[in-house]
Coordinates of N, CA and C in Angstrom, one line a residue:
M64 N 0.5 -5.8 -19.6 CA 1.2 -4.9 -18.7 C 1.5 -5.5 -17.3
K65 N 0.5 -6.2 -16.8 CA 0.6 -6.9 -15.5 C 1.7 -7.9 -15.5
N66 N 1.8 -8.6 -16.7 CA 2.9 -9.7 -16.8 C 4.3 -9.1 -16.8
W67 N 4.4 -7.9 -17.5 CA 5.7 -7.2 -17.5 C 6.1 -6.8 -16.1
I68 N 5.1 -6.3 -15.3 CA 5.4 -5.8 -14.0 C 5.9 -7.0 -13.1
L69 N 5.2 -8.1 -13.2 CA 5.6 -9.3 -12.5 C 6.9 -9.8 -12.8
I70 N 7.2 -9.8 -14.1 CA 8.6 -10.3 -14.6 C 9.6 -9.4 -14.0
F71 N 9.4 -8.0 -14.1 CA 10.4 -7.1 -13.6 C 10.6 -7.2 -12.1
M72 N 9.5 -7.4 -11.4 CA 9.5 -7.5 -9.9 C 10.3 -8.8 -9.5
F73 N 10.3 -9.8 -10.3 CA 11.0 -11.0 -10.0 C 12.5 -10.9 -10.3
I74 N 12.8 -10.1 -11.4 CA 14.2 -10.0 -11.9 C 15.0 -9.0 -11.0
C75 N 14.3 -7.9 -10.6 CA 15.0 -6.9 -9.8 C 15.7 -7.4 -8.6
P76 N 15.1 -8.2 -7.7 CA 15.9 -8.8 -6.6 C 17.1 -9.5 -7.0
L77 N 17.0 -10.2 -8.1 CA 18.2 -11.0 -8.6 C 19.3 -10.0 -9.0
L78 N 18.9 -8.9 -9.7 CA 19.9 -7.9 -10.1 C 20.5 -7.2 -8.8
I79 N 19.7 -7.0 -7.8 CA 20.2 -6.4 -6.6 C 21.3 -7.3 -5.9
K80 N 21.0 -8.6 -5.8 CA 21.9 -9.5 -5.2 C 23.2 -9.6 -6.1
A81 N 23.1 -9.6 -7.4 CA 24.2 -9.7 -8.2 C 25.1 -8.4 -8.1
Q82 N 24.5 -7.3 -7.9 CA 25.3 -6.0 -7.7 C 26.1 -6.0 -6.4
S83 N 25.5 -6.6 -5.4 CA 26.2 -6.5 -4.1 C 26.7 -7.9 -3.6
A84 N 27.8 -8.2 -4.1 CA 28.4 -9.5 -3.7 C 28.9 -9.4 -2.2
A85 N 29.4 -8.3 -1.8 CA 29.8 -8.1 -0.4 C 28.8 -7.2 0.3
T86 N 28.6 -7.4 1.6 CA 27.7 -6.7 2.4 C 28.2 -5.2 2.5
P87 N 27.4 -4.2 2.2 CA 27.9 -2.9 2.4 C 28.0 -2.5 3.8
P88 N 28.8 -1.5 4.2 CA 29.0 -1.2 5.6 C 27.7 -0.6 6.2
I89 N 27.5 -1.0 7.5 CA 26.5 -0.3 8.2 C 26.8 1.1 8.3
G90 N 25.8 2.0 8.2 CA 26.0 3.4 8.3 C 26.0 4.0 6.9
S91 N 25.5 3.3 5.9 CA 25.4 3.9 4.5 C 24.1 3.6 3.9
I92 N 23.7 4.4 2.9 CA 22.5 4.2 2.2 C 22.5 2.8 1.4
K93 N 23.7 2.4 1.0 CA 23.9 1.1 0.3 C 23.4 0.0 1.3
Y94 N 23.6 0.2 2.6 CA 23.1 -0.8 3.5 C 21.6 -0.9 3.5
L95 N 20.9 0.2 3.4 CA 19.5 0.2 3.2 C 19.0 -0.6 2.0
D96 N 19.7 -0.3 0.9 CA 19.3 -1.0 -0.4 C 19.7 -2.5 -0.2
Y97 N 20.7 -2.9 0.5 CA 21.1 -4.3 0.7 C 20.1 -5.0 1.5
K98 N 19.7 -4.4 2.7 CA 18.7 -5.0 3.6 C 17.3 -5.0 3.1
R99 N 16.8 -3.8 2.7 CA 15.4 -3.7 2.2 C 14.4 -4.3 3.0
S100 N 14.6 -4.3 4.4 CA 13.7 -5.0 5.3 C 13.7 -4.4 6.6
Y101 N 12.6 -4.7 7.4 CA 12.6 -4.5 8.8 C 12.5 -5.9 9.4
K102 N 13.6 -6.3 10.1 CA 13.7 -7.7 10.7 C 13.4 -8.7 9.6
S103 N 12.4 -9.5 9.8 CA 12.1 -10.6 8.8 C 11.1 -10.2 7.7
I104 N 10.7 -8.9 7.7 CA 9.7 -8.4 6.8 C 10.5 -7.7 5.6
K105 N 10.6 -8.4 4.5 CA 11.4 -7.9 3.4 C 10.6 -7.3 2.3
L106 N 10.9 -6.1 1.9 CA 10.3 -5.4 0.8 C 10.5 -6.3 -0.5
G107 N 9.4 -6.4 -1.3 CA 9.4 -7.1 -2.5 C 9.2 -8.6 -2.4
S108 N 9.2 -9.1 -1.2 CA 9.0 -10.5 -1.0 C 7.5 -10.8 -1.0
E109 N 7.1 -12.1 -1.1 CA 5.7 -12.5 -1.1 C 5.1 -12.2 0.3
I110 N 3.9 -11.7 0.3 CA 3.2 -11.5 1.6 C 3.0 -12.8 2.3
S111 N 2.9 -13.9 1.6 CA 2.7 -15.2 2.2 C 3.9 -15.8 2.9
T112 N 5.1 -15.1 2.8 CA 6.3 -15.5 3.5 C 6.2 -15.2 5.0
L113 N 5.3 -14.3 5.4 CA 5.1 -13.9 6.8 C 4.3 -14.9 7.5
N114 N 4.5 -15.0 8.8 CA 3.8 -16.0 9.6 C 2.3 -15.6 9.6
S115 N 1.4 -16.4 9.0 CA 0.0 -16.1 8.9 C -0.7 -16.1 10.3
K116 N -0.1 -16.6 11.3 CA -0.6 -16.6 12.7 C -0.7 -15.1 13.2
Y117 N 0.2 -14.3 12.7 CA 0.2 -12.9 13.1 C -0.3 -11.9 12.1
L118 N -0.7 -12.3 10.9 CA -1.0 -11.5 9.8 C -2.5 -11.4 9.6
I119 N -3.0 -10.2 9.6 CA -4.5 -9.9 9.5 C -4.7 -9.0 8.3
K120 N -5.5 -9.4 7.3 CA -5.8 -8.5 6.2 C -6.9 -7.5 6.7
Q121 N -6.7 -6.2 6.5 CA -7.6 -5.2 7.0 C -8.8 -5.0 6.2
S122 N -8.7 -5.3 4.9 CA -9.8 -5.2 4.0 C -9.7 -6.1 2.8
E123 N -10.8 -6.6 2.3 CA -10.8 -7.4 1.1 C -10.8 -6.6 -0.1
K124 N -10.9 -5.3 0.0 CA -10.9 -4.4 -1.2 C -9.6 -3.6 -1.2
A125 N -8.9 -3.6 -2.3 CA -7.7 -2.8 -2.5 C -8.0 -1.3 -2.4
D126 N -6.9 -0.6 -2.1 CA -7.0 0.9 -2.1 C -7.0 1.4 -3.5
D127 N -7.1 2.7 -3.8 CA -7.2 3.2 -5.1 C -5.9 3.0 -6.0
Q128 N -4.8 2.5 -5.4 CA -3.6 2.2 -6.1 C -3.4 0.6 -6.3
G129 N -4.4 -0.1 -5.8 CA -4.4 -1.6 -5.9 C -3.6 -2.3 -4.8
R130 N -3.4 -1.6 -3.7 CA -2.7 -2.2 -2.6 C -3.6 -2.7 -1.5
Y131 N -3.2 -3.7 -0.8 CA -4.0 -4.2 0.4 C -3.2 -3.9 1.6
M132 N -3.9 -3.6 2.7 CA -3.3 -3.3 4.0 C -3.5 -4.5 5.0
Y133 N -2.4 -4.8 5.7 CA -2.4 -5.9 6.7 C -1.9 -5.3 8.0
S134 N -2.3 -5.9 9.1 CA -1.7 -5.7 10.4 C -0.8 -7.0 10.6
Y135 N 0.3 -6.7 11.3 CA 1.3 -7.8 11.6 C 1.6 -7.7 13.0
N136 N 1.1 -8.7 13.8 CA 1.2 -8.6 15.3 C 2.2 -9.6 15.8
N137 N 3.3 -9.8 15.2 CA 4.4 -10.7 15.6 C 5.1 -10.0 16.8
P138 N 5.1 -10.6 18.0 CA 5.7 -10.0 19.2 C 7.2 -9.7 18.9
E139 N 7.9 -10.6 18.2 CA 9.3 -10.3 18.0 C 9.5 -9.1 17.1
A140 N 8.7 -8.9 16.1 CA 8.8 -7.7 15.2 C 8.3 -6.5 15.9
L141 N 7.4 -6.6 16.9 CA 7.0 -5.4 17.6 C 8.0 -4.9 18.6
N142 N 9.0 -5.7 18.9 CA 10.1 -5.2 19.7 C 11.2 -4.6 18.8
F143 N 11.2 -3.3 18.7 CA 12.1 -2.6 17.8 C 13.6 -2.7 18.2
G144 N 13.8 -2.8 19.5 CA 15.2 -2.7 20.0 C 15.4 -1.3 20.5
N145 N 16.6 -1.1 21.2 CA 16.9 0.2 21.7 C 15.9 0.7 22.7
N146 N 15.3 -0.2 23.4 CA 14.2 0.0 24.4 C 13.0 0.7 23.8
V147 N 12.6 0.3 22.6 CA 11.4 0.7 21.9 C 10.5 -0.4 21.6
Q148 N 9.3 -0.3 22.1 CA 8.2 -1.3 21.8 C 7.3 -0.6 20.8
L149 N 7.1 -1.2 19.6 CA 6.2 -0.6 18.6 C 4.7 -0.7 19.0
K150 N 3.9 0.3 18.7 CA 2.4 0.2 18.9 C 1.8 -0.8 18.0
R151 N 2.2 -0.8 16.7 CA 1.7 -1.7 15.7 C 2.6 -1.7 14.4
I152 N 2.4 -2.7 13.6 CA 3.0 -2.8 12.3 C 1.9 -3.0 11.3
Q153 N 2.0 -2.2 10.2 CA 1.1 -2.4 9.1 C 1.9 -2.6 7.9
I154 N 1.4 -3.4 7.0 CA 2.1 -3.8 5.7 C 1.2 -3.6 4.6
K155 N 1.7 -2.9 3.5 CA 0.9 -2.8 2.3 C 1.5 -3.7 1.2
S156 N 0.6 -4.4 0.5 CA 1.1 -5.3 -0.5 C 0.5 -4.9 -1.8
Y157 N 1.3 -5.2 -2.9 CA 0.8 -4.9 -4.3 C 1.1 -6.2 -5.1
L158 N 0.1 -6.8 -5.7 CA 0.3 -8.0 -6.5 C 1.0 -9.1 -5.6
D159 N 0.5 -9.1 -4.3 CA 1.0 -10.1 -3.3 C 2.5 -9.9 -2.9
K160 N 3.1 -8.8 -3.3 CA 4.5 -8.4 -2.9 C 4.4 -7.4 -1.8
I161 N 5.3 -7.4 -0.9 CA 5.3 -6.4 0.2 C 5.9 -5.1 -0.4
A162 N 5.0 -4.1 -0.4 CA 5.4 -2.8 -1.0 C 5.8 -1.8 0.0
A163 N 5.3 -1.8 1.2 CA 5.6 -0.9 2.3 C 5.4 -1.5 3.6
I164 N 6.2 -1.0 4.6 CA 6.1 -1.5 6.0 C 6.0 -0.3 6.9
Y165 N 4.9 -0.2 7.6 CA 4.7 0.9 8.5 C 4.9 0.5 10.0
L166 N 5.8 1.2 10.6 CA 6.1 1.0 12.1 C 5.5 2.1 12.8
I167 N 4.5 1.9 13.7 CA 3.9 3.0 14.4 C 4.4 2.9 15.9
F168 N 4.8 4.1 16.4 CA 5.4 4.1 17.7 C 5.0 5.3 18.5
E169 N 5.4 5.3 19.8 CA 5.1 6.5 20.7 C 6.0 7.6 20.3
Q170 N 5.5 8.8 20.3 CA 6.3 10.0 19.9 C 7.6 10.1 20.7
E171 N 7.5 9.8 22.0 CA 8.7 10.0 22.8 C 9.9 9.0 22.4
D172 N 9.6 8.0 21.6 CA 10.6 7.1 21.1 C 11.2 7.5 19.8
G173 N 10.8 8.6 19.3 CA 11.3 9.1 18.0 C 12.8 9.3 17.9
N174 N 13.4 9.9 18.9 CA 14.9 10.1 18.9 C 15.6 8.8 19.0
K175 N 15.1 7.8 19.7 CA 15.8 6.5 19.8 C 15.7 5.8 18.4
I176 N 14.6 5.9 17.7 CA 14.5 5.3 16.4 C 15.4 6.0 15.4
K177 N 15.4 7.3 15.5 CA 16.3 8.1 14.6 C 17.7 7.7 14.8
E178 N 18.1 7.5 16.0 CA 19.5 7.1 16.4 C 19.8 5.7 15.7
V179 N 18.9 4.8 15.8 CA 19.1 3.5 15.1 C 19.2 3.6 13.6
L180 N 18.3 4.4 13.0 CA 18.3 4.6 11.6 C 19.6 5.3 11.1
T181 N 20.0 6.3 11.9 CA 21.3 7.0 11.5 C 22.5 6.0 11.6
T182 N 22.5 5.2 12.6 CA 23.5 4.2 12.8 C 23.5 3.2 11.6
A183 N 22.3 2.7 11.2 CA 22.2 1.7 10.1 C 22.4 2.3 8.7
Y184 N 21.8 3.5 8.5 CA 21.8 4.0 7.1 C 22.6 5.3 6.9
G185 N 23.2 5.9 8.0 CA 24.0 7.0 7.9 C 23.2 8.3 8.1
S186 N 24.0 9.4 8.1 CA 23.4 10.7 8.3 C 23.1 11.5 7.0
D187 N 23.1 10.8 5.9 CA 22.8 11.4 4.6 C 21.3 11.2 4.3
Y188 N 20.5 12.0 5.1 CA 19.1 12.0 5.0 C 18.6 13.4 4.6
N189 N 17.4 13.5 4.1 CA 16.8 14.8 3.9 C 15.9 15.1 5.1
Q190 N 15.9 16.3 5.5 CA 15.0 16.8 6.5 C 14.2 17.9 6.0
S191 N 12.8 17.8 6.2 CA 11.9 18.8 5.6 C 12.2 20.2 6.1
D192 N 12.5 20.3 7.4 CA 12.7 21.5 8.1 C 13.5 21.2 9.4
E193 N 14.5 22.0 9.7 CA 15.3 21.7 10.9 C 14.5 21.7 12.1
T194 N 13.4 22.4 12.2 CA 12.6 22.4 13.4 C 11.6 21.3 13.5
K195 N 11.5 20.5 12.4 CA 10.5 19.4 12.4 C 11.2 18.0 12.5
D196 N 10.7 17.1 13.2 CA 11.2 15.8 13.3 C 10.7 14.9 12.1
T197 N 11.2 15.2 10.9 CA 10.8 14.4 9.7 C 12.0 14.2 8.9
Y198 N 12.3 12.9 8.6 CA 13.5 12.6 7.9 C 13.3 11.5 6.8
L199 N 14.1 11.6 5.7 CA 13.9 10.6 4.6 C 15.3 10.1 4.2
W200 N 15.5 8.8 4.2 CA 16.7 8.2 3.7 C 16.2 7.6 2.3
R201 N 16.9 8.0 1.2 CA 16.6 7.6 -0.1 C 17.6 6.6 -0.7
G202 N 17.2 5.4 -0.9 CA 18.1 4.5 -1.6 C 17.7 4.3 -3.0
S203 N 18.4 3.5 -3.7 CA 18.0 3.2 -5.1 C 16.9 2.2 -5.2
F204 N 16.8 1.3 -4.2 CA 15.8 0.2 -4.2 C 14.8 0.3 -3.0
A205 N 15.1 1.1 -2.0 CA 14.3 1.2 -0.8 C 14.4 2.6 -0.2
D206 N 13.3 3.2 0.4 CA 13.4 4.4 1.1 C 12.9 4.2 2.5
V207 N 13.3 5.0 3.4 CA 12.8 5.0 4.8 C 12.4 6.4 5.1
Y208 N 11.2 6.6 5.6 CA 10.6 7.9 6.0 C 10.3 7.8 7.5
L209 N 10.8 8.8 8.2 CA 10.6 8.8 9.7 C 9.9 10.2 10.0
T210 N 8.9 10.1 10.8 CA 8.3 11.3 11.3 C 7.8 11.1 12.8
Y211 N 8.1 12.1 13.6 CA 7.5 12.0 15.0 C 7.3 13.4 15.5
E212 N 7.0 14.3 14.6 CA 6.7 15.7 15.0 C 5.4 15.9 15.7
R213 N 4.4 15.0 15.4 CA 3.1 15.1 16.0 C 2.8 13.8 16.8
E214 N 2.1 13.9 17.9 CA 1.8 12.7 18.7 C 0.8 11.8 17.9
S215 N 0.0 12.4 17.0 CA -1.0 11.6 16.3 C -0.4 10.8 15.1
L216 N 0.8 11.2 14.7 CA 1.5 10.6 13.6 C 3.0 10.4 14.0
S217 N 3.3 9.3 14.6 CA 4.7 8.9 14.8 C 4.9 7.6 14.1
A218 N 5.6 7.6 13.0 CA 5.8 6.4 12.2 C 7.1 6.4 11.4
M219 N 7.5 5.2 11.1 CA 8.6 4.9 10.2 C 8.1 4.1 9.1
I220 N 8.4 4.5 7.9 CA 7.8 3.8 6.7 C 8.9 3.3 5.8
Y221 N 9.1 2.0 5.6 CA 9.9 1.5 4.6 C 9.1 1.3 3.3
S222 N 9.6 1.8 2.2 CA 8.9 1.6 0.9 C 9.8 1.0 -0.2
D223 N 9.3 0.2 -1.0 CA 10.0 -0.4 -2.1 C 9.9 0.5 -3.3
V224 N 11.1 1.1 -3.7 CA 11.2 2.1 -4.8 C 10.7 1.5 -6.1
I225 N 11.0 0.3 -6.4 CA 10.6 -0.3 -7.7 C 9.1 -0.5 -7.8
I226 N 8.5 -1.1 -6.7 CA 7.1 -1.3 -6.7 C 6.4 0.1 -6.8
D227 N 6.9 1.1 -6.0 CA 6.3 2.4 -6.1 C 6.3 3.0 -7.5
K228 N 7.4 2.8 -8.3 CA 7.4 3.2 -9.7 C 6.4 2.5 -10.5
F229 N 6.2 1.2 -10.3 CA 5.3 0.4 -11.1 C 3.8 0.9 -10.8
I230 N 3.6 1.2 -9.5 CA 2.2 1.7 -9.2 C 2.0 3.0 -9.8
K231 N 2.9 3.9 -9.8 CA 2.8 5.2 -10.4 C 2.6 5.1 -11.9
R232 N 3.3 4.2 -12.6 CA 3.2 4.0 -14.0 C 1.8 3.4 -14.3
R233 N 1.3 2.5 -13.5 CA 0.0 1.9 -13.8 C -1.1 2.9 -13.6
V234 N -1.0 3.7 -12.5 CA -2.0 4.7 -12.3 C -2.1 5.7 -13.5
K235 N -0.9 6.1 -13.9 CA -0.8 7.1 -15.0 C -1.3 6.4 -16.3
S236 N -1.0 5.1 -16.5 CA -1.5 4.4 -17.7 C -3.0 4.3 -17.7
D237 N -3.6 4.0 -16.5 CA -5.0 3.9 -16.3 C -5.7 5.3 -16.6
A238 N -5.0 6.3 -16.2 CA -5.6 7.7 -16.4 C -5.5 8.0 -17.9
N239 N -4.4 7.7 -18.5 CA -4.3 8.0 -20.0 C -5.3 7.2 -20.7
Q240 N -5.5 5.9 -20.4 CA -6.5 5.1 -21.0 C -7.9 5.7 -20.9
A241 N -8.2 6.1 -19.7 CA -9.5 6.7 -19.4 C -9.7 8.0 -20.2
A242 N -8.6 8.8 -20.3 CA -8.7 10.1 -21.0 C -8.9 9.8 -22.5
S243 N -8.2 8.8 -23.1 CA -8.4 8.5 -24.5 C -9.8 7.9 -24.8
D244 N -10.4 7.3 -23.8 CA -11.8 6.8 -24.0 C -12.9 7.9 -23.9
L245 N -12.5 9.1 -23.6 CA -13.5 10.2 -23.5 C -14.1 10.5 -24.8

């Protein structure tokens, strides 16, 4: 099963590139799928492609889904733009591939970040409740989740849709195997 996951994870980026010969316009969900990244941190790429000088593994033990958490303290990446300085960047990897990128920021910068995301990926987002500052841009290959409704949790999360599906299938397969072993 692990071999099939690895093969599929290598083939999907090639299929994505083949589908998009031309760069999609900024302001569309297709642009999110095309970029699949925050600056030089690209979803689905090897964690080893990041500058090791700024990359710190948070734990030698994977979480319950087999992912590892890293901190990434690259000063260029911490400068979000639009007069926003990120508090920190965290990255989750799965089978040495970047599965998610967490950008943690000050709550008061939420509107500036939303403005940048709306400019980049359009206004076709889901909002959990009009009174809450929580937004989700869903692409075919990448998602972006933004929340800044609480001071304790102001974050933007890029996630790789394909890797997420593999993780869910593996977890379900593991549960099915455990159930059949009862």
